[in-house]
GROMACS .gro file of C-alpha atoms in nm:
model
  461
    1UNK     CA    1  -9.704  -0.526   1.593
    2UNK     CA    2  -9.565  -0.349   1.287
    3UNK     CA    3  -9.307  -0.079   1.346
    4UNK     CA    4  -9.435   0.126   1.048
    5UNK     CA    5  -9.796   0.234   1.085
    6UNK     CA    6  -9.851   0.453   0.778
    7UNK     CA    7  -9.696   0.641   0.488
    8UNK     CA    8  -9.704   1.009   0.403
    9UNK     CA    9  -9.660   1.139   0.048
   10UNK     CA   10  -9.512   1.486   0.065
   11UNK     CA   11  -9.443   1.759  -0.193
   12UNK     CA   12  -9.263   2.080  -0.099
   13UNK     CA   13  -9.158   2.398  -0.280
   14UNK     CA   14  -8.801   2.531  -0.288
   15UNK     CA   15  -8.690   2.763  -0.010
   16UNK     CA   16  -8.588   3.018  -0.274
   17UNK     CA   17  -8.902   3.013  -0.486
   18UNK     CA   18  -8.882   3.202  -0.817
   19UNK     CA   19  -9.089   3.167  -1.137
   20UNK     CA   20  -8.801   3.036  -1.350
   21UNK     CA   21  -8.469   2.875  -1.261
   22UNK     CA   22  -8.168   2.853  -1.491
   23UNK     CA   23  -7.800   2.933  -1.508
   24UNK     CA   24  -7.845   3.219  -1.753
   25UNK     CA   25  -8.163   3.332  -1.576
   26UNK     CA   26  -7.965   3.442  -1.272
   27UNK     CA   27  -8.110   3.173  -1.046
   28UNK     CA   28  -7.867   2.878  -1.061
   29UNK     CA   29  -7.939   2.747  -0.708
   30UNK     CA   30  -8.243   2.545  -0.596
   31UNK     CA   31  -8.276   2.466  -0.224
   32UNK     CA   32  -8.508   2.227  -0.041
   33UNK     CA   33  -8.535   2.148   0.328
   34UNK     CA   34  -8.688   1.842   0.492
   35UNK     CA   35  -8.739   1.919   0.860
   36UNK     CA   36  -8.621   1.708   1.152
   37UNK     CA   37  -8.905   1.479   1.263
   38UNK     CA   38  -8.962   1.139   1.419
   39UNK     CA   39  -9.014   0.967   1.085
   40UNK     CA   40  -8.815   0.777   0.822
   41UNK     CA   41  -8.741   0.913   0.475
   42UNK     CA   42  -8.758   0.669   0.182
   43UNK     CA   43  -8.444   0.776  -0.004
   44UNK     CA   44  -8.531   0.620  -0.340
   45UNK     CA   45  -8.864   0.805  -0.346
   46UNK     CA   46  -8.709   1.153  -0.375
   47UNK     CA   47  -8.793   1.330  -0.702
   48UNK     CA   48  -8.726   1.682  -0.831
   49UNK     CA   49  -9.032   1.776  -1.034
   50UNK     CA   50  -9.025   2.054  -1.295
   51UNK     CA   51  -9.127   2.172  -1.639
   52UNK     CA   52  -8.816   2.189  -1.858
   53UNK     CA   53  -8.777   2.397  -2.173
   54UNK     CA   54  -8.487   2.456  -2.410
   55UNK     CA   55  -8.507   2.802  -2.566
   56UNK     CA   56  -8.305   2.921  -2.867
   57UNK     CA   57  -8.232   3.240  -3.055
   58UNK     CA   58  -8.099   3.156  -3.406
   59UNK     CA   59  -7.811   3.355  -3.551
   60UNK     CA   60  -7.935   3.692  -3.672
   61UNK     CA   61  -8.267   3.647  -3.494
   62UNK     CA   62  -8.413   3.836  -3.202
   63UNK     CA   63  -8.697   3.612  -3.084
   64UNK     CA   64  -8.630   3.346  -2.821
   65UNK     CA   65  -8.846   3.039  -2.871
   66UNK     CA   66  -8.858   2.666  -2.811
   67UNK     CA   67  -8.606   2.471  -3.018
   68UNK     CA   68  -8.696   2.273  -3.329
   69UNK     CA   69  -8.474   1.964  -3.348
   70UNK     CA   70  -8.677   1.786  -3.616
   71UNK     CA   71  -8.541   1.684  -3.956
   72UNK     CA   72  -8.843   1.833  -4.130
   73UNK     CA   73  -9.101   2.097  -4.051
   74UNK     CA   74  -9.369   1.832  -4.016
   75UNK     CA   75  -9.317   1.781  -3.645
   76UNK     CA   76  -9.410   1.962  -3.326
   77UNK     CA   77  -9.155   2.231  -3.409
   78UNK     CA   78  -9.321   2.326  -3.737
   79UNK     CA   79  -9.296   2.698  -3.807
   80UNK     CA   80  -8.980   2.746  -3.601
   81UNK     CA   81  -8.627   2.765  -3.748
   82UNK     CA   82  -8.441   2.434  -3.730
   83UNK     CA   83  -8.203   2.453  -3.437
   84UNK     CA   84  -7.986   2.161  -3.331
   85UNK     CA   85  -7.973   2.177  -2.950
   86UNK     CA   86  -8.054   1.901  -2.704
   87UNK     CA   87  -7.970   1.737  -2.374
   88UNK     CA   88  -7.761   1.421  -2.385
   89UNK     CA   89  -8.019   1.149  -2.451
   90UNK     CA   90  -7.883   0.918  -2.179
   91UNK     CA   91  -7.869   1.180  -1.905
   92UNK     CA   92  -8.167   1.381  -2.036
   93UNK     CA   93  -8.311   1.655  -1.812
   94UNK     CA   94  -8.081   1.560  -1.522
   95UNK     CA   95  -7.810   1.736  -1.730
   96UNK     CA   96  -7.921   2.064  -1.571
   97UNK     CA   97  -7.799   1.958  -1.222
   98UNK     CA   98  -7.428   2.026  -1.199
   99UNK     CA   99  -7.378   1.961  -0.828
  100UNK     CA  100  -7.580   1.805  -0.544
  101UNK     CA  101  -7.501   1.898  -0.185
  102UNK     CA  102  -7.684   1.711   0.091
  103UNK     CA  103  -7.650   1.828   0.451
  104UNK     CA  104  -7.853   1.827   0.770
  105UNK     CA  105  -8.008   2.122   0.948
  106UNK     CA  106  -7.691   2.163   1.154
  107UNK     CA  107  -7.502   2.232   0.828
  108UNK     CA  108  -7.303   1.906   0.848
  109UNK     CA  109  -7.238   1.793   0.490
  110UNK     CA  110  -7.348   1.433   0.431
  111UNK     CA  111  -7.261   1.404   0.061
  112UNK     CA  112  -7.152   1.624  -0.229
  113UNK     CA  113  -7.144   1.510  -0.592
  114UNK     CA  114  -6.978   1.746  -0.839
  115UNK     CA  115  -7.015   1.704  -1.215
  116UNK     CA  116  -7.328   1.501  -1.148
  117UNK     CA  117  -7.432   1.471  -1.517
  118UNK     CA  118  -7.104   1.299  -1.605
  119UNK     CA  119  -7.161   1.057  -1.315
  120UNK     CA  120  -7.496   0.964  -1.468
  121UNK     CA  121  -7.345   0.947  -1.818
  122UNK     CA  122  -7.125   0.661  -1.698
  123UNK     CA  123  -7.358   0.478  -1.460
  124UNK     CA  124  -7.698   0.490  -1.633
  125UNK     CA  125  -7.604   0.330  -1.969
  126UNK     CA  126  -7.388   0.075  -1.788
  127UNK     CA  127  -7.684  -0.054  -1.589
  128UNK     CA  128  -7.980   0.006  -1.825
  129UNK     CA  129  -8.075  -0.131  -2.167
  130UNK     CA  130  -8.218   0.056  -2.465
  131UNK     CA  131  -8.565  -0.065  -2.360
  132UNK     CA  132  -8.511   0.084  -2.014
  133UNK     CA  133  -8.419   0.420  -2.168
  134UNK     CA  134  -8.718   0.424  -2.402
  135UNK     CA  135  -8.972   0.304  -2.144
  136UNK     CA  136  -8.918   0.354  -1.770
  137UNK     CA  137  -8.648   0.623  -1.773
  138UNK     CA  138  -8.820   0.821  -2.047
  139UNK     CA  139  -9.121   0.864  -1.818
  140UNK     CA  140  -8.903   1.014  -1.543
  141UNK     CA  141  -8.645   1.239  -1.706
  142UNK     CA  142  -8.709   1.213  -2.081
  143UNK     CA  143  -8.428   0.967  -2.158
  144UNK     CA  144  -8.406   0.779  -2.486
  145UNK     CA  145  -8.179   0.515  -2.635
  146UNK     CA  146  -8.105   0.728  -2.945
  147UNK     CA  147  -7.995   1.088  -2.964
  148UNK     CA  148  -8.235   1.191  -3.239
  149UNK     CA  149  -8.536   1.058  -3.048
  150UNK     CA  150  -8.438   1.249  -2.735
  151UNK     CA  151  -8.371   1.568  -2.930
  152UNK     CA  152  -8.713   1.569  -3.099
  153UNK     CA  153  -8.880   1.510  -2.763
  154UNK     CA  154  -8.747   1.846  -2.645
  155UNK     CA  155  -8.932   2.048  -2.911
  156UNK     CA  156  -9.193   2.125  -2.647
  157UNK     CA  157  -9.189   2.201  -2.275
  158UNK     CA  158  -9.153   1.868  -2.095
  159UNK     CA  159  -9.269   1.774  -1.745
  160UNK     CA  160  -9.010   1.560  -1.567
  161UNK     CA  161  -8.965   1.390  -1.231
  162UNK     CA  162  -8.591   1.353  -1.172
  163UNK     CA  163  -8.456   1.098  -0.920
  164UNK     CA  164  -8.147   1.202  -0.725
  165UNK     CA  165  -7.914   0.906  -0.778
  166UNK     CA  166  -7.668   0.974  -0.497
  167UNK     CA  167  -7.522   0.731  -0.248
  168UNK     CA  168  -7.726   0.839   0.055
  169UNK     CA  169  -8.067   0.820  -0.112
  170UNK     CA  170  -8.010   0.506  -0.319
  171UNK     CA  171  -7.843   0.300  -0.047
  172UNK     CA  172  -8.094   0.365   0.233
  173UNK     CA  173  -8.470   0.340   0.215
  174UNK     CA  174  -8.524   0.419   0.583
  175UNK     CA  175  -8.330   0.733   0.669
  176UNK     CA  176  -8.415   0.854   1.023
  177UNK     CA  177  -8.483   1.228   1.022
  178UNK     CA  178  -8.497   1.258   1.402
  179UNK     CA  179  -8.237   1.372   1.658
  180UNK     CA  180  -8.118   1.009   1.657
  181UNK     CA  181  -8.042   1.026   1.287
  182UNK     CA  182  -7.967   1.293   1.029
  183UNK     CA  183  -8.163   1.567   1.214
  184UNK     CA  184  -8.339   1.676   0.898
  185UNK     CA  185  -8.202   1.700   0.545
  186UNK     CA  186  -8.122   2.001   0.327
  187UNK     CA  187  -8.074   1.954  -0.048
  188UNK     CA  188  -7.901   2.217  -0.259
  189UNK     CA  189  -7.893   2.179  -0.637
  190UNK     CA  190  -7.641   2.388  -0.829
  191UNK     CA  191  -7.754   2.416  -1.191
  192UNK     CA  192  -7.516   2.357  -1.483
  193UNK     CA  193  -7.398   2.620  -1.733
  194UNK     CA  194  -7.617   2.616  -2.043
  195UNK     CA  195  -7.330   2.522  -2.274
  196UNK     CA  196  -7.244   2.218  -2.063
  197UNK     CA  197  -7.601   2.093  -2.022
  198UNK     CA  198  -7.705   2.149  -2.384
  199UNK     CA  199  -7.512   2.024  -2.687
  200UNK     CA  200  -7.546   1.959  -3.057
  201UNK     CA  201  -7.669   1.620  -3.171
  202UNK     CA  202  -7.544   1.466  -3.495
  203UNK     CA  203  -7.832   1.409  -3.733
  204UNK     CA  204  -8.081   1.614  -3.534
  205UNK     CA  205  -8.127   1.865  -3.815
  206UNK     CA  206  -8.026   1.903  -4.178
  207UNK     CA  207  -7.767   2.167  -4.090
  208UNK     CA  208  -7.529   2.183  -3.797
  209UNK     CA  209  -7.584   2.465  -3.552
  210UNK     CA  210  -7.285   2.696  -3.567
  211UNK     CA  211  -7.419   3.015  -3.414
  212UNK     CA  212  -7.700   3.149  -3.202
  213UNK     CA  213  -7.773   3.132  -2.829
  214UNK     CA  214  -7.943   2.854  -2.639
  215UNK     CA  215  -8.050   2.812  -2.275
  216UNK     CA  216  -8.274   2.596  -2.057
  217UNK     CA  217  -8.546   2.697  -1.812
  218UNK     CA  218  -8.701   2.519  -1.512
  219UNK     CA  219  -9.043   2.620  -1.387
  220UNK     CA  220  -9.299   2.479  -1.140
  221UNK     CA  221  -9.016   2.320  -0.943
  222UNK     CA  222  -9.095   2.103  -0.639
  223UNK     CA  223  -8.954   1.811  -0.439
  224UNK     CA  224  -9.163   1.503  -0.364
  225UNK     CA  225  -9.081   1.213  -0.130
  226UNK     CA  226  -9.232   0.946   0.092
  227UNK     CA  227  -9.216   0.933   0.472
  228UNK     CA  228  -9.267   0.623   0.682
  229UNK     CA  229  -9.448   0.692   1.012
  230UNK     CA  230  -9.355   0.450   1.294
  231UNK     CA  231  -9.571   0.359   1.591
  232UNK     CA  232  -9.583   0.572   1.906
  233UNK     CA  233  -9.320   0.366   2.089
  234UNK     CA  234  -9.063   0.402   1.811
  235UNK     CA  235  -9.143   0.772   1.770
  236UNK     CA  236  -9.075   0.825   2.139
  237UNK     CA  237  -8.738   0.651   2.106
  238UNK     CA  238  -8.650   0.856   1.798
  239UNK     CA  239  -8.732   1.179   1.981
  240UNK     CA  240  -8.522   1.104   2.290
  241UNK     CA  241  -8.158   1.211   2.231
  242UNK     CA  242  -7.920   0.918   2.262
  243UNK     CA  243  -7.592   0.792   2.118
  244UNK     CA  244  -7.561   0.577   1.806
  245UNK     CA  245  -7.456   0.565   1.443
  246UNK     CA  246  -7.580   0.488   1.093
  247UNK     CA  247  -7.382   0.389   0.782
  248UNK     CA  248  -7.452   0.517   0.435
  249UNK     CA  249  -7.282   0.529   0.095
  250UNK     CA  250  -7.145   0.848  -0.055
  251UNK     CA  251  -7.012   0.950  -0.397
  252UNK     CA  252  -6.719   1.189  -0.439
  253UNK     CA  253  -6.576   1.336  -0.758
  254UNK     CA  254  -6.213   1.408  -0.856
  255UNK     CA  255  -6.110   1.583  -1.179
  256UNK     CA  256  -5.777   1.521  -1.354
  257UNK     CA  257  -5.624   1.532  -1.702
  258UNK     CA  258  -5.450   1.263  -1.910
  259UNK     CA  259  -5.222   1.363  -2.197
  260UNK     CA  260  -4.919   1.133  -2.224
  261UNK     CA  261  -4.876   0.783  -2.367
  262UNK     CA  262  -4.778   0.638  -2.028
  263UNK     CA  263  -4.954   0.830  -1.753
  264UNK     CA  264  -5.017   0.759  -1.387
  265UNK     CA  265  -5.297   0.947  -1.212
  266UNK     CA  266  -5.231   0.950  -0.838
  267UNK     CA  267  -5.544   1.054  -0.649
  268UNK     CA  268  -5.601   1.111  -0.278
  269UNK     CA  269  -5.941   0.955  -0.213
  270UNK     CA  270  -5.942   1.047   0.158
  271UNK     CA  271  -6.175   0.768   0.268
  272UNK     CA  272  -6.131   0.475   0.503
  273UNK     CA  273  -6.389   0.252   0.332
  274UNK     CA  274  -6.368   0.281  -0.048
  275UNK     CA  275  -6.600   0.037  -0.225
  276UNK     CA  276  -6.522   0.116  -0.589
  277UNK     CA  277  -6.371   0.375  -0.823
  278UNK     CA  278  -6.458   0.444  -1.186
  279UNK     CA  279  -6.349   0.705  -1.440
  280UNK     CA  280  -6.481   0.830  -1.772
  281UNK     CA  281  -6.293   1.046  -2.021
  282UNK     CA  282  -6.379   1.338  -2.248
  283UNK     CA  283  -6.171   1.565  -2.475
  284UNK     CA  284  -6.095   1.870  -2.266
  285UNK     CA  285  -6.218   2.118  -2.527
  286UNK     CA  286  -6.560   1.947  -2.523
  287UNK     CA  287  -6.630   2.063  -2.167
  288UNK     CA  288  -6.880   2.350  -2.156
  289UNK     CA  289  -6.902   2.344  -2.535
  290UNK     CA  290  -7.255   2.367  -2.676
  291UNK     CA  291  -7.144   2.265  -3.026
  292UNK     CA  292  -7.067   1.907  -2.915
  293UNK     CA  293  -7.205   1.652  -2.670
  294UNK     CA  294  -7.033   1.741  -2.343
  295UNK     CA  295  -7.157   1.423  -2.171
  296UNK     CA  296  -7.035   1.157  -2.411
  297UNK     CA  297  -6.856   0.858  -2.254
  298UNK     CA  298  -6.609   0.819  -2.539
  299UNK     CA  299  -6.272   0.653  -2.582
  300UNK     CA  300  -5.948   0.840  -2.531
  301UNK     CA  301  -5.897   1.056  -2.841
  302UNK     CA  302  -5.611   1.237  -3.016
  303UNK     CA  303  -5.584   1.540  -3.235
  304UNK     CA  304  -5.420   1.403  -3.548
  305UNK     CA  305  -5.201   1.715  -3.571
  306UNK     CA  306  -5.136   2.037  -3.385
  307UNK     CA  307  -5.351   2.220  -3.640
  308UNK     CA  308  -5.650   1.984  -3.611
  309UNK     CA  309  -5.965   2.158  -3.492
  310UNK     CA  310  -6.102   1.860  -3.302
  311UNK     CA  311  -6.010   1.521  -3.159
  312UNK     CA  312  -6.041   1.312  -3.474
  313UNK     CA  313  -5.858   0.990  -3.380
  314UNK     CA  314  -5.954   0.711  -3.139
  315UNK     CA  315  -5.656   0.614  -2.925
  316UNK     CA  316  -5.542   0.255  -2.875
  317UNK     CA  317  -5.513   0.152  -2.509
  318UNK     CA  318  -5.243  -0.109  -2.453
  319UNK     CA  319  -5.233  -0.146  -2.076
  320UNK     CA  320  -5.433  -0.042  -1.768
  321UNK     CA  321  -5.341  -0.103  -1.405
  322UNK     CA  322  -5.472   0.007  -1.065
  323UNK     CA  323  -5.266   0.061  -0.751
  324UNK     CA  324  -5.283   0.148  -0.383
  325UNK     CA  325  -4.978   0.310  -0.228
  326UNK     CA  326  -4.771   0.229  -0.538
  327UNK     CA  327  -4.853  -0.146  -0.537
  328UNK     CA  328  -5.090  -0.309  -0.784
  329UNK     CA  329  -5.427  -0.344  -0.612
  330UNK     CA  330  -5.685  -0.495  -0.616
  331UNK     CA  331  -5.578  -0.652  -0.948
  332UNK     CA  332  -5.233  -0.798  -0.900
  333UNK     CA  333  -5.151  -0.784  -1.271
  334UNK     CA  334  -5.209  -0.508  -1.528
  335UNK     CA  335  -5.481  -0.545  -1.791
  336UNK     CA  336  -5.306  -0.586  -2.126
  337UNK     CA  337  -5.488  -0.530  -2.456
  338UNK     CA  338  -5.348  -0.596  -2.802
  339UNK     CA  339  -5.452  -0.459  -3.144
  340UNK     CA  340  -5.796  -0.365  -3.025
  341UNK     CA  341  -5.911  -0.096  -3.264
  342UNK     CA  342  -5.764  -0.253  -3.577
  343UNK     CA  343  -5.944  -0.581  -3.515
  344UNK     CA  344  -6.272  -0.418  -3.399
  345UNK     CA  345  -6.296  -0.625  -3.084
  346UNK     CA  346  -6.426  -0.512  -2.745
  347UNK     CA  347  -6.173  -0.433  -2.475
  348UNK     CA  348  -6.328  -0.707  -2.267
  349UNK     CA  349  -6.128  -0.698  -1.945
  350UNK     CA  350  -6.119  -0.318  -1.927
  351UNK     CA  351  -6.495  -0.298  -1.980
  352UNK     CA  352  -6.584  -0.585  -1.746
  353UNK     CA  353  -6.392  -0.421  -1.460
  354UNK     CA  354  -6.549  -0.083  -1.544
  355UNK     CA  355  -6.897  -0.239  -1.528
  356UNK     CA  356  -6.809  -0.426  -1.207
  357UNK     CA  357  -6.706  -0.099  -1.040
  358UNK     CA  358  -7.057   0.037  -1.096
  359UNK     CA  359  -7.263  -0.278  -1.044
  360UNK     CA  360  -7.153  -0.632  -0.966
  361UNK     CA  361  -7.076  -0.789  -1.303
  362UNK     CA  362  -7.234  -1.122  -1.206
  363UNK     CA  363  -7.561  -0.943  -1.130
  364UNK     CA  364  -7.578  -0.751  -1.458
  365UNK     CA  365  -7.912  -0.789  -1.632
  366UNK     CA  366  -7.910  -0.494  -1.873
  367UNK     CA  367  -7.661  -0.253  -2.031
  368UNK     CA  368  -7.610  -0.020  -2.327
  369UNK     CA  369  -7.250  -0.139  -2.349
  370UNK     CA  370  -7.255  -0.350  -2.666
  371UNK     CA  371  -7.080  -0.407  -2.998
  372UNK     CA  372  -7.342  -0.187  -3.161
  373UNK     CA  373  -7.293   0.114  -2.935
  374UNK     CA  374  -6.919   0.078  -2.881
  375UNK     CA  375  -6.813  -0.002  -3.238
  376UNK     CA  376  -7.106   0.113  -3.453
  377UNK     CA  377  -7.152  -0.235  -3.597
  378UNK     CA  378  -7.462  -0.285  -3.812
  379UNK     CA  379  -7.712  -0.514  -3.643
  380UNK     CA  380  -7.987  -0.480  -3.905
  381UNK     CA  381  -8.109  -0.795  -4.082
  382UNK     CA  382  -8.247  -0.734  -4.430
  383UNK     CA  383  -8.319  -1.090  -4.538
  384UNK     CA  384  -8.609  -1.318  -4.441
  385UNK     CA  385  -8.575  -1.555  -4.150
  386UNK     CA  386  -8.628  -1.925  -4.202
  387UNK     CA  387  -9.001  -1.891  -4.138
  388UNK     CA  388  -9.038  -1.626  -4.404
  389UNK     CA  389  -9.074  -1.338  -4.158
  390UNK     CA  390  -8.874  -1.027  -4.249
  391UNK     CA  391  -8.746  -0.798  -3.978
  392UNK     CA  392  -8.835  -0.432  -4.024
  393UNK     CA  393  -8.520  -0.230  -4.066
  394UNK     CA  394  -8.484   0.059  -3.824
  395UNK     CA  395  -8.483   0.380  -4.026
  396UNK     CA  396  -8.255   0.550  -3.774
  397UNK     CA  397  -7.878   0.503  -3.810
  398UNK     CA  398  -7.695   0.269  -3.574
  399UNK     CA  399  -7.607   0.454  -3.256
  400UNK     CA  400  -7.231   0.507  -3.231
  401UNK     CA  401  -7.224   0.613  -2.867
  402UNK     CA  402  -6.964   0.418  -2.667
  403UNK     CA  403  -7.003   0.334  -2.299
  404UNK     CA  404  -6.637   0.337  -2.201
  405UNK     CA  405  -6.426   0.400  -1.895
  406UNK     CA  406  -6.177   0.265  -1.645
  407UNK     CA  407  -6.286   0.127  -1.311
  408UNK     CA  408  -6.225  -0.130  -1.041
  409UNK     CA  409  -6.414  -0.265  -0.743
  410UNK     CA  410  -6.197  -0.238  -0.432
  411UNK     CA  411  -6.339  -0.537  -0.245
  412UNK     CA  412  -6.579  -0.807  -0.361
  413UNK     CA  413  -6.732  -0.840  -0.012
  414UNK     CA  414  -6.826  -0.469   0.001
  415UNK     CA  415  -6.631  -0.414   0.323
  416UNK     CA  416  -6.439  -0.113   0.194
  417UNK     CA  417  -6.065  -0.052   0.161
  418UNK     CA  418  -5.869   0.219   0.346
  419UNK     CA  419  -5.736   0.486   0.108
  420UNK     CA  420  -5.712   0.758   0.372
  421UNK     CA  421  -5.333   0.734   0.395
  422UNK     CA  422  -5.241   0.573   0.064
  423UNK     CA  423  -5.309   0.712  -0.282
  424UNK     CA  424  -5.518   0.545  -0.549
  425UNK     CA  425  -5.333   0.511  -0.879
  426UNK     CA  426  -5.459   0.463  -1.234
  427UNK     CA  427  -5.191   0.391  -1.495
  428UNK     CA  428  -5.285   0.392  -1.863
  429UNK     CA  429  -5.047   0.311  -2.149
  430UNK     CA  430  -5.200   0.433  -2.472
  431UNK     CA  431  -5.141   0.609  -2.800
  432UNK     CA  432  -5.198   0.960  -2.663
  433UNK     CA  433  -4.964   1.195  -2.850
  434UNK     CA  434  -4.905   1.467  -2.589
  435UNK     CA  435  -5.097   1.742  -2.770
  436UNK     CA  436  -5.446   1.608  -2.694
  437UNK     CA  437  -5.544   1.656  -2.327
  438UNK     CA  438  -5.831   1.431  -2.220
  439UNK     CA  439  -6.026   1.515  -1.905
  440UNK     CA  440  -6.076   1.231  -1.658
  441UNK     CA  441  -6.384   1.235  -1.433
  442UNK     CA  442  -6.329   0.998  -1.140
  443UNK     CA  443  -6.608   0.896  -0.902
  444UNK     CA  444  -6.543   0.723  -0.570
  445UNK     CA  445  -6.811   0.520  -0.394
  446UNK     CA  446  -6.731   0.489  -0.025
  447UNK     CA  447  -6.905   0.401   0.298
  448UNK     CA  448  -6.948   0.681   0.550
  449UNK     CA  449  -7.064   0.676   0.911
  450UNK     CA  450  -7.290   0.929   1.080
  451UNK     CA  451  -7.241   0.932   1.459
  452UNK     CA  452  -7.510   1.108   1.660
  453UNK     CA  453  -7.524   1.201   2.028
  454UNK     CA  454  -7.696   1.463   2.245
  455UNK     CA  455  -7.403   1.692   2.155
  456UNK     CA  456  -7.462   1.676   1.780
  457UNK     CA  457  -7.372   1.486   1.463
  458UNK     CA  458  -7.025   1.385   1.341
  459UNK     CA  459  -6.954   1.247   0.991
  460UNK     CA  460  -6.669   0.997   0.949
  461UNK     CA  461  -6.550   0.928   0.593
   0.00000   0.00000   0.00000
């Protein structure tokens, strides 16, 4: 006899229902609650559904209206002033979620992910191809493989269905909601500041946006998910308080800054079972800056001089090493790179370990990490093939949008490594000149344990 007898497809409204959510609207928090019940939650089925709009007021104007990111007036933004403002094309509408906090109805925190858009900026392009962005992901959150395509798609209000890609929901497809489990789930979404969620996109309009206000709005917000209903015997067991435990993955975020040519970041991960750690970097002045892309996974960059207005130089990375308690671990030797930028070659070992920290390298089937995206190499073919068939040249420019970072998988067998008493270290030798601080966003994937008993729930990291 099957344990699962049926499925239920559920859609609920936020606890704090308002017509329009948004950071500048005065409603930056969205809360949902899934009650305790003798059923299983399918974690990967959870979606935040909403209508998303980007509104703009051009410099000197008074009317707030939908943006027009088109190159000409012959698109869906015809009649509106050209205004270069868009979500990052790889993170798309999920850019509006700054922080996810998942707890149970006893207010025990199960997982918290801060700077969630930057987490997606590193993980999504590492594990998805351009076809994935333009097909499957575009139907969920409005993603696209090229920035201009994504920008033009935001000229109108867009309906989206955003997955929550956190450790708990993506590692478990049968989460018990009963007293012998999580005892219900509460989800709190903290929305991002407008200037951090929305940025300028190169080539999105004939003139660069230099002034004017811009903001996003969420309306018709709901949460949908699937429940698995077990048979009467299992429901009776789930409803009778007992003692047990369940394991689940969790993602934590740590912020730091890198500025010197030989820098060691020593981070207290505070977890007994760390599975992997990865970091992405961004010029510090690009954070919460609507005139640039605040979610770009770029290389380390320098200001060429103290008077330079932006980070205009890519920095050479000569050596990267990882440590635990001051000893090289799990790689026994540092990764050494030579003359990378001058020879236009990929930093193979750095990138392969970065990819492996997000998804097992041997199981990789798709990625946006390529010579085209990382080095802006021209892949167009303008001459006939041997069979006389000419390839149509893409009229859009090659996408210079690197997928870059530092990362390492702690244990190949996914058993987890204890960092609760010993610090994780990342050492980078590079060409940083000391006047160009680069922000480092580090994400730690670890295994947590939820222990339940008639007395309550205890979380062990």
